[in-house]
Every structure is written in structure tokens, then in C-alpha cells.
Amino acid sequence: MAAVEFRSVGKVFPGGVTALRDFTVTAEDGSFLVLVGPSGCGKSTSLRILAGLETPTSGSVWIGGRDVTDVSPQDRDIAMVFQNYALYPHMTVFDNMAFALRMRRIPGPELNRRVEEAAGILEITALLGRKPRELSGGQRQRVALGRAIVRKPSVFLFDEPLSNLDAKLRVQMRSELARIHHRLGSTMIYVTHDQAEAMTLGDRIVVLRDGLIQQLAAPLELYDRPVNSFVAGFIGSPAMNFLELAGGGAGRAGAVSSGQDLPEGAARIGIRPEDVVPLQAGPVSCVAEVVEILGNEKIVYMRTDTGEPIVMRCDPSVEASVGSVLRLGFRPGRCHFFGAGGERLVK
Ligand SMILES: Nc1ncnc2c1ncn2[C@@H]1O[C@H](COP(=O)(O)OP(=O)(O)OP(=O)(O)O)[C@@H](O)[C@H]1O
Ligand SMILES: [Mg+2]
């Protein structure tokens, strides 16, 4: 087990692309740290630097209190699981999992024990004799995890390991990963562009944009107190609504109805879809454009009478169909305020 630290890591690729700027993050020993952000923001680069597959242009990387910036990948005591985990097609599940141990000349009894233990954790013991083509996507994914687990690394690195799976399997594997983390207690660093995966897996989450950390916080803190409108819009689905405060638009009317004073310099407000409520004499008037009925909830996509889009997440019993005119209010105290530069203004 080991803590992981990035200290002021910068990465400029030879072509001149700056992938990371002054990246400083610590993942405590045994914690689950998630890096999340849009495509190209530097997530994989940071993992590859930690794994030793890429050299930082500046700064240093520490694992277990040791500066490993110049240590070769195989001496870093980490295992990485990629999105494209190529299993060896001609080898059985057992041999796929044992491969790295054979390369390290781990003796037979120890090797058997480790593979069987990992297979037990992953619940694939019955599959050890099969070839990858005889497995489902989720089973293959577990074998790929097994290859990492048998190595007993102090740190696991995951780069979008679930993105090849269908939606249902992703959710299933997500909870299995959480279970495995709990059971192994290893430090895990996990990269994804999926904010739901980030929220459910991470003890702490780093939101990256253009190689710069926007916020580093626990999931609920990110959700409830995003530091800027980028984080506010990135975390949460459907995304937070943003309404301009200028003039007499819906934003101003809704914010006033929420009972909050407008902070000085506020340019726009943010309101989460679940904090938009239908109110008989609500201050905001809208027309429903799309209605999604999900069984346990209803998502209503609307447009205000000033032409701004706004989304409401509500109980399925709320009456709304395409073309309905609705009057809305905002839940008291739930408005987020942002300045002209997108920065959060304290509530
Ligand atoms: N070997 C390379 N040479 C030059 N530029 C690179 C190289 N690898 C990555 N980049 C650039 O660095 C930036 C960060 O890339 P990175 O792969 O870290 O993004 P990412 O956050 O993992 O994105 P995705 O979600 O698409 O996987 C991008 O602009 C990318 O084009
Ligand atoms: Mg990537």
C-alpha cells in the first residue's frame, strides 16, 4: 500500500501541446482518487506519468514516500488497467492471469494461490479454464482486472477500464470495483470522462480542464459547492441549468423567488434540475419541449418565455407533456451564483 503524490507536474509534448500544468495532487494510502474531465484534458497523460510511461517536463511523482520520477515502470509497484485490455486470445483465463507472475518467475504454488485468490475475489473461478472468446464482455473485463490484482501492486491505475461495456454492465462493474477496493484496501487512481462513475467511485475527485485542476474535492462537495461554472456544468446529469441575471430574465425572477440575495457581481445563476419545482404562481413561465418519463422520475426540458432552456427533474406525477405551459420556482436557498468569469460567488 502506498500514497501517491504529484508535485507540480507539468507536461509539454514535443509538438508543443501542454497536457498538464502545475498538477499537484495527493492520493492518500488506500484511497480511491478519480480524475475526471472532458476529452483531451490530460487525464491519461497524468496516469502515464505516474506509471512511468511518460516523463514529466517539470515536477516530480512520489509513490509511498519515494521520488519515483526517474524510476523505471517495472520498479514502481503499480499495475495499470487500460480501456483496451487486450487479453491473450490463445491462452486460458488462468494463463492470462498468471502471465505476469510467470514473467517474474513466481514459483508455482505461490502463482496458483494468487490466481485462485484473485479469481475468488472477482467471482470467475469457474471460468479459469476458458479462452477469452468464450466469455462475455463483463467477464473479460474481470479477467483484465484479475491480471492486475494477482500482481498485488500497492497502487492500481485505471484508464477508463469500463468504457467498452454496455450501460448495464458498466454499472455492475462499477459496484464490483468499489467492492474490490474495499476488500484489497489498495490505493486506486481512476480516470474517466463519465461524471457518474467519478461520483460513485471516488473518495475524492479531481476535475481537470485543459491540463489544469479546476477542483479537488469529495463528490458531494463538488456537487453542492462547485468552484466555477465549468465544474458546476460538468458534474451532474442532466446538467445544472444556467440563467443570465441581466435584465428581467427568468434567472433573476427565479433567484429572487429562492429567497437568496443576489451577491454583488453575480452574472448568472445555476440551478440543478431537481431544484426546479412546479409552482402554481411561480415566477418563471416555460413551455415543455421534451418530456422523458423514467419511471421513478420525470425529466422535463423546457424553454422560458425569454427563450432560455431549462430542465426540471420531478416526480412522475407532475403533469407535463410537450407543449404544456408550466410555472416554475426554485427551491429556497438552492441557487448557485457565478461571476462574469465563471467563478463561484459565495452563497
Ligand atoms: N504523445 C503525444 N504527443 C503529443 N500530444 C499528445 C500526446 N499524447 C497526448 N497528447 C495531447 O495531450 C493532451 C492530453 O491528452 P490525454 O491523452 O492526456 O487526454 P485525456 O484527458 O486522456 O483525453 P481522453 O478522454 O480523450 O482520453 C491532448 O491535447 C492530446 O492531444
Ligand atoms: Mg485518455
JSON list of N, CA, C and O in Angstrom, two decimals, residues 85-103 111 115 124 127-135 139-140 143-144 147 150:
[
{"chain": "A", "resi": 85, "resn": "TYR", "atom": "N", "xyz": [-7.91, -3.51, -22.89]},
{"chain": "A", "resi": 85, "resn": "TYR", "atom": "CA", "xyz": [-7.17, -4.53, -22.18]},
{"chain": "A", "resi": 85, "resn": "TYR", "atom": "C", "xyz": [-7.09, -5.72, -23.10]},
{"chain": "A", "resi": 85, "resn": "TYR", "atom": "O", "xyz": [-8.02, -6.49, -23.15]},
{"chain": "A", "resi": 86, "resn": "ALA", "atom": "N", "xyz": [-6.07, -5.85, -23.93]},
{"chain": "A", "resi": 86, "resn": "ALA", "atom": "CA", "xyz": [-6.02, -6.99, -24.84]},
{"chain": "A", "resi": 86, "resn": "ALA", "atom": "C", "xyz": [-5.66, -8.23, -24.03]},
{"chain": "A", "resi": 86, "resn": "ALA", "atom": "O", "xyz": [-4.56, -8.33, -23.50]},
{"chain": "A", "resi": 87, "resn": "LEU", "atom": "N", "xyz": [-6.60, -9.17, -23.94]},
{"chain": "A", "resi": 87, "resn": "LEU", "atom": "CA", "xyz": [-6.27, -10.46, -23.33]},
{"chain": "A", "resi": 87, "resn": "LEU", "atom": "C", "xyz": [-5.59, -11.30, -24.41]},
{"chain": "A", "resi": 87, "resn": "LEU", "atom": "O", "xyz": [-5.82, -11.09, -25.60]},
{"chain": "A", "resi": 88, "resn": "TYR", "atom": "N", "xyz": [-4.76, -12.25, -24.00]},
{"chain": "A", "resi": 88, "resn": "TYR", "atom": "CA", "xyz": [-4.15, -13.15, -25.00]},
{"chain": "A", "resi": 88, "resn": "TYR", "atom": "C", "xyz": [-5.20, -14.15, -25.42]},
{"chain": "A", "resi": 88, "resn": "TYR", "atom": "O", "xyz": [-5.66, -14.95, -24.61]},
{"chain": "A", "resi": 89, "resn": "PRO", "atom": "N", "xyz": [-5.59, -14.13, -26.72]},
{"chain": "A", "resi": 89, "resn": "PRO", "atom": "CA", "xyz": [-6.75, -14.93, -27.13]},
{"chain": "A", "resi": 89, "resn": "PRO", "atom": "C", "xyz": [-6.51, -16.44, -27.07]},
{"chain": "A", "resi": 89, "resn": "PRO", "atom": "O", "xyz": [-7.43, -17.20, -26.82]},
{"chain": "A", "resi": 90, "resn": "HIS", "atom": "N", "xyz": [-5.25, -16.85, -27.24]},
{"chain": "A", "resi": 90, "resn": "HIS", "atom": "CA", "xyz": [-4.97, -18.30, -27.28]},
{"chain": "A", "resi": 90, "resn": "HIS", "atom": "C", "xyz": [-4.74, -18.87, -25.89]},
{"chain": "A", "resi": 90, "resn": "HIS", "atom": "O", "xyz": [-4.55, -20.06, -25.73]},
{"chain": "A", "resi": 91, "resn": "MET", "atom": "N", "xyz": [-4.74, -18.01, -24.87]},
{"chain": "A", "resi": 91, "resn": "MET", "atom": "CA", "xyz": [-4.49, -18.51, -23.50]},
{"chain": "A", "resi": 91, "resn": "MET", "atom": "C", "xyz": [-5.79, -18.59, -22.72]},
{"chain": "A", "resi": 91, "resn": "MET", "atom": "O", "xyz": [-6.70, -17.78, -22.93]},
{"chain": "A", "resi": 92, "resn": "THR", "atom": "N", "xyz": [-5.83, -19.52, -21.77]},
{"chain": "A", "resi": 92, "resn": "THR", "atom": "CA", "xyz": [-7.00, -19.61, -20.89]},
{"chain": "A", "resi": 92, "resn": "THR", "atom": "C", "xyz": [-7.01, -18.40, -19.94]},
{"chain": "A", "resi": 92, "resn": "THR", "atom": "O", "xyz": [-6.02, -17.67, -19.84]},
{"chain": "A", "resi": 93, "resn": "VAL", "atom": "N", "xyz": [-8.12, -18.26, -19.25]},
{"chain": "A", "resi": 93, "resn": "VAL", "atom": "CA", "xyz": [-8.24, -17.21, -18.24]},
{"chain": "A", "resi": 93, "resn": "VAL", "atom": "C", "xyz": [-7.12, -17.36, -17.21]},
{"chain": "A", "resi": 93, "resn": "VAL", "atom": "O", "xyz": [-6.45, -16.40, -16.85]},
{"chain": "A", "resi": 94, "resn": "PHE", "atom": "N", "xyz": [-6.91, -18.60, -16.77]},
{"chain": "A", "resi": 94, "resn": "PHE", "atom": "CA", "xyz": [-5.86, -18.84, -15.78]},
{"chain": "A", "resi": 94, "resn": "PHE", "atom": "C", "xyz": [-4.51, -18.34, -16.31]},
{"chain": "A", "resi": 94, "resn": "PHE", "atom": "O", "xyz": [-3.80, -17.59, -15.63]},
{"chain": "A", "resi": 95, "resn": "ASP", "atom": "N", "xyz": [-4.18, -18.73, -17.54]},
{"chain": "A", "resi": 95, "resn": "ASP", "atom": "CA", "xyz": [-2.87, -18.36, -18.08]},
{"chain": "A", "resi": 95, "resn": "ASP", "atom": "C", "xyz": [-2.75, -16.86, -18.34]},
{"chain": "A", "resi": 95, "resn": "ASP", "atom": "O", "xyz": [-1.68, -16.27, -18.17]},
{"chain": "A", "resi": 96, "resn": "ASN", "atom": "N", "xyz": [-3.87, -16.25, -18.72]},
{"chain": "A", "resi": 96, "resn": "ASN", "atom": "CA", "xyz": [-3.85, -14.80, -18.88]},
{"chain": "A", "resi": 96, "resn": "ASN", "atom": "C", "xyz": [-3.50, -14.13, -17.55]},
{"chain": "A", "resi": 96, "resn": "ASN", "atom": "O", "xyz": [-2.70, -13.20, -17.50]},
{"chain": "A", "resi": 97, "resn": "MET", "atom": "N", "xyz": [-4.12, -14.63, -16.49]},
{"chain": "A", "resi": 97, "resn": "MET", "atom": "CA", "xyz": [-3.88, -14.01, -15.19]},
{"chain": "A", "resi": 97, "resn": "MET", "atom": "C", "xyz": [-2.50, -14.35, -14.65]},
{"chain": "A", "resi": 97, "resn": "MET", "atom": "O", "xyz": [-1.89, -13.56, -13.93]},
{"chain": "A", "resi": 98, "resn": "ALA", "atom": "N", "xyz": [-2.00, -15.54, -15.01]},
{"chain": "A", "resi": 98, "resn": "ALA", "atom": "CA", "xyz": [-0.70, -15.98, -14.46]},
{"chain": "A", "resi": 98, "resn": "ALA", "atom": "C", "xyz": [0.47, -15.39, -15.23]},
{"chain": "A", "resi": 98, "resn": "ALA", "atom": "O", "xyz": [1.62, -15.43, -14.76]},
{"chain": "A", "resi": 99, "resn": "PHE", "atom": "N", "xyz": [0.20, -14.82, -16.41]},
{"chain": "A", "resi": 99, "resn": "PHE", "atom": "CA", "xyz": [1.28, -14.43, -17.31]},
{"chain": "A", "resi": 99, "resn": "PHE", "atom": "C", "xyz": [2.35, -13.54, -16.65]},
{"chain": "A", "resi": 99, "resn": "PHE", "atom": "O", "xyz": [3.54, -13.84, -16.68]},
{"chain": "A", "resi": 100, "resn": "ALA", "atom": "N", "xyz": [1.88, -12.47, -16.01]},
{"chain": "A", "resi": 100, "resn": "ALA", "atom": "CA", "xyz": [2.84, -11.52, -15.41]},
{"chain": "A", "resi": 100, "resn": "ALA", "atom": "C", "xyz": [3.63, -12.19, -14.29]},
{"chain": "A", "resi": 100, "resn": "ALA", "atom": "O", "xyz": [4.80, -11.87, -14.06]},
{"chain": "A", "resi": 101, "resn": "LEU", "atom": "N", "xyz": [3.00, -13.14, -13.60]},
{"chain": "A", "resi": 101, "resn": "LEU", "atom": "CA", "xyz": [3.69, -13.82, -12.49]},
{"chain": "A", "resi": 101, "resn": "LEU", "atom": "C", "xyz": [4.77, -14.75, -13.04]},
{"chain": "A", "resi": 101, "resn": "LEU", "atom": "O", "xyz": [5.85, -14.87, -12.47]},
{"chain": "A", "resi": 102, "resn": "ARG", "atom": "N", "xyz": [4.46, -15.40, -14.18]},
{"chain": "A", "resi": 102, "resn": "ARG", "atom": "CA", "xyz": [5.47, -16.27, -14.80]},
{"chain": "A", "resi": 102, "resn": "ARG", "atom": "C", "xyz": [6.67, -15.45, -15.24]},
{"chain": "A", "resi": 102, "resn": "ARG", "atom": "O", "xyz": [7.82, -15.85, -15.08]},
{"chain": "A", "resi": 103, "resn": "MET", "atom": "N", "xyz": [6.37, -14.26, -15.82]},
{"chain": "A", "resi": 103, "resn": "MET", "atom": "CA", "xyz": [7.46, -13.39, -16.27]},
{"chain": "A", "resi": 103, "resn": "MET", "atom": "C", "xyz": [8.37, -13.01, -15.09]},
{"chain": "A", "resi": 103, "resn": "MET", "atom": "O", "xyz": [9.56, -12.79, -15.25]},
{"chain": "A", "resi": 111, "resn": "LEU", "atom": "N", "xyz": [2.09, -18.91, -7.34]},
{"chain": "A", "resi": 111, "resn": "LEU", "atom": "CA", "xyz": [1.37, -18.44, -8.53]},
{"chain": "A", "resi": 111, "resn": "LEU", "atom": "C", "xyz": [-0.07, -18.96, -8.52]},
{"chain": "A", "resi": 111, "resn": "LEU", "atom": "O", "xyz": [-1.02, -18.20, -8.69]},
{"chain": "A", "resi": 115, "resn": "VAL", "atom": "N", "xyz": [-3.49, -16.61, -8.28]},
{"chain": "A", "resi": 115, "resn": "VAL", "atom": "CA", "xyz": [-4.51, -16.60, -9.34]},
{"chain": "A", "resi": 115, "resn": "VAL", "atom": "C", "xyz": [-5.85, -17.04, -8.75]},
{"chain": "A", "resi": 115, "resn": "VAL", "atom": "O", "xyz": [-6.89, -16.43, -9.01]},
{"chain": "A", "resi": 124, "resn": "ILE", "atom": "N", "xyz": [-14.71, -15.41, -10.70]},
{"chain": "A", "resi": 124, "resn": "ILE", "atom": "CA", "xyz": [-14.54, -16.02, -12.02]},
{"chain": "A", "resi": 124, "resn": "ILE", "atom": "C", "xyz": [-13.83, -17.37, -11.91]},
{"chain": "A", "resi": 124, "resn": "ILE", "atom": "O", "xyz": [-13.27, -17.87, -12.89]},
{"chain": "A", "resi": 127, "resn": "LEU", "atom": "N", "xyz": [-14.45, -19.91, -14.44]},
{"chain": "A", "resi": 127, "resn": "LEU", "atom": "CA", "xyz": [-14.09, -19.58, -15.83]},
{"chain": "A", "resi": 127, "resn": "LEU", "atom": "C", "xyz": [-12.61, -19.79, -16.12]},
{"chain": "A", "resi": 127, "resn": "LEU", "atom": "O", "xyz": [-12.16, -19.53, -17.25]},
{"chain": "A", "resi": 128, "resn": "LEU", "atom": "N", "xyz": [-11.84, -20.23, -15.13]},
{"chain": "A", "resi": 128, "resn": "LEU", "atom": "CA", "xyz": [-10.38, -20.24, -15.28]},
{"chain": "A", "resi": 128, "resn": "LEU", "atom": "C", "xyz": [-9.90, -21.06, -16.48]},
{"chain": "A", "resi": 128, "resn": "LEU", "atom": "O", "xyz": [-8.84, -20.78, -17.03]},
{"chain": "A", "resi": 129, "resn": "GLY", "atom": "N", "xyz": [-10.69, -22.07, -16.89]},
{"chain": "A", "resi": 129, "resn": "GLY", "atom": "CA", "xyz": [-10.25, -22.93, -17.99]},
{"chain": "A", "resi": 129, "resn": "GLY", "atom": "C", "xyz": [-10.69, -22.44, -19.36]},
{"chain": "A", "resi": 129, "resn": "GLY", "atom": "O", "xyz": [-10.33, -23.02, -20.38]},
{"chain": "A", "resi": 130, "resn": "ARG", "atom": "N", "xyz": [-11.46, -21.35, -19.39]},
{"chain": "A", "resi": 130, "resn": "ARG", "atom": "CA", "xyz": [-11.97, -20.89, -20.69]},
{"chain": "A", "resi": 130, "resn": "ARG", "atom": "C", "xyz": [-11.01, -19.94, -21.41]},
{"chain": "A", "resi": 130, "resn": "ARG", "atom": "O", "xyz": [-10.15, -19.33, -20.79]},
{"chain": "A", "resi": 131, "resn": "LYS", "atom": "N", "xyz": [-11.25, -19.81, -22.71]},
{"chain": "A", "resi": 131, "resn": "LYS", "atom": "CA", "xyz": [-10.49, -18.84, -23.51]},
{"chain": "A", "resi": 131, "resn": "LYS", "atom": "C", "xyz": [-11.31, -17.54, -23.55]},
{"chain": "A", "resi": 131, "resn": "LYS", "atom": "O", "xyz": [-12.54, -17.56, -23.43]},
{"chain": "A", "resi": 132, "resn": "PRO", "atom": "N", "xyz": [-10.64, -16.39, -23.77]},
{"chain": "A", "resi": 132, "resn": "PRO", "atom": "CA", "xyz": [-11.36, -15.11, -23.78]},
{"chain": "A", "resi": 132, "resn": "PRO", "atom": "C", "xyz": [-12.58, -15.08, -24.70]},
{"chain": "A", "resi": 132, "resn": "PRO", "atom": "O", "xyz": [-13.60, -14.48, -24.36]},
{"chain": "A", "resi": 133, "resn": "ARG", "atom": "N", "xyz": [-12.52, -15.75, -25.87]},
{"chain": "A", "resi": 133, "resn": "ARG", "atom": "CA", "xyz": [-13.66, -15.67, -26.79]},
{"chain": "A", "resi": 133, "resn": "ARG", "atom": "C", "xyz": [-14.90, -16.37, -26.22]},
{"chain": "A", "resi": 133, "resn": "ARG", "atom": "O", "xyz": [-16.00, -16.16, -26.72]},
{"chain": "A", "resi": 134, "resn": "GLU", "atom": "N", "xyz": [-14.70, -17.18, -25.18]},
{"chain": "A", "resi": 134, "resn": "GLU", "atom": "CA", "xyz": [-15.84, -17.88, -24.57]},
{"chain": "A", "resi": 134, "resn": "GLU", "atom": "C", "xyz": [-16.42, -17.09, -23.38]},
{"chain": "A", "resi": 134, "resn": "GLU", "atom": "O", "xyz": [-17.13, -17.64, -22.56]},
{"chain": "A", "resi": 135, "resn": "LEU", "atom": "N", "xyz": [-16.06, -15.81, -23.29]},
{"chain": "A", "resi": 135, "resn": "LEU", "atom": "CA", "xyz": [-16.50, -15.01, -22.15]},
{"chain": "A", "resi": 135, "resn": "LEU", "atom": "C", "xyz": [-17.36, -13.83, -22.62]},
{"chain": "A", "resi": 135, "resn": "LEU", "atom": "O", "xyz": [-17.21, -13.36, -23.74]},
{"chain": "A", "resi": 139, "resn": "GLN", "atom": "N", "xyz": [-17.19, -10.44, -18.18]},
{"chain": "A", "resi": 139, "resn": "GLN", "atom": "CA", "xyz": [-16.26, -11.46, -17.67]},
{"chain": "A", "resi": 139, "resn": "GLN", "atom": "C", "xyz": [-14.84, -11.15, -18.15]},
{"chain": "A", "resi": 139, "resn": "GLN", "atom": "O", "xyz": [-13.88, -11.26, -17.39]},
{"chain": "A", "resi": 140, "resn": "ARG", "atom": "N", "xyz": [-14.72, -10.74, -19.40]},
{"chain": "A", "resi": 140, "resn": "ARG", "atom": "CA", "xyz": [-13.38, -10.38, -19.92]},
{"chain": "A", "resi": 140, "resn": "ARG", "atom": "C", "xyz": [-12.80, -9.23, -19.13]},
{"chain": "A", "resi": 140, "resn": "ARG", "atom": "O", "xyz": [-11.61, -9.20, -18.82]},
{"chain": "A", "resi": 143, "resn": "VAL", "atom": "N", "xyz": [-11.38, -10.47, -16.02]},
{"chain": "A", "resi": 143, "resn": "VAL", "atom": "CA", "xyz": [-10.07, -11.12, -16.21]},
{"chain": "A", "resi": 143, "resn": "VAL", "atom": "C", "xyz": [-8.98, -10.06, -16.31]},
{"chain": "A", "resi": 143, "resn": "VAL", "atom": "O", "xyz": [-7.89, -10.20, -15.72]},
{"chain": "A", "resi": 144, "resn": "ALA", "atom": "N", "xyz": [-9.27, -8.98, -17.03]},
{"chain": "A", "resi": 144, "resn": "ALA", "atom": "CA", "xyz": [-8.28, -7.90, -17.15]},
{"chain": "A", "resi": 144, "resn": "ALA", "atom": "C", "xyz": [-7.96, -7.33, -15.77]},
{"chain": "A", "resi": 144, "resn": "ALA", "atom": "O", "xyz": [-6.80, -7.04, -15.45]},
{"chain": "A", "resi": 147, "resn": "ARG", "atom": "N", "xyz": [-5.70, -9.78, -13.89]},
{"chain": "A", "resi": 147, "resn": "ARG", "atom": "CA", "xyz": [-4.28, -9.70, -14.25]},
{"chain": "A", "resi": 147, "resn": "ARG", "atom": "C", "xyz": [-3.56, -8.65, -13.41]},
{"chain": "A", "resi": 147, "resn": "ARG", "atom": "O", "xyz": [-2.38, -8.79, -13.11]},
{"chain": "A", "resi": 150, "resn": "VAL", "atom": "N", "xyz": [-3.50, -9.99, -9.36]},
{"chain": "A", "resi": 150, "resn": "VAL", "atom": "CA", "xyz": [-2.53, -11.04, -8.98]},
{"chain": "A", "resi": 150, "resn": "VAL", "atom": "C", "xyz": [-1.15, -10.47, -8.70]},
{"chain": "A", "resi": 150, "resn": "VAL", "atom": "O", "xyz": [-0.37, -11.06, -7.97]}
]
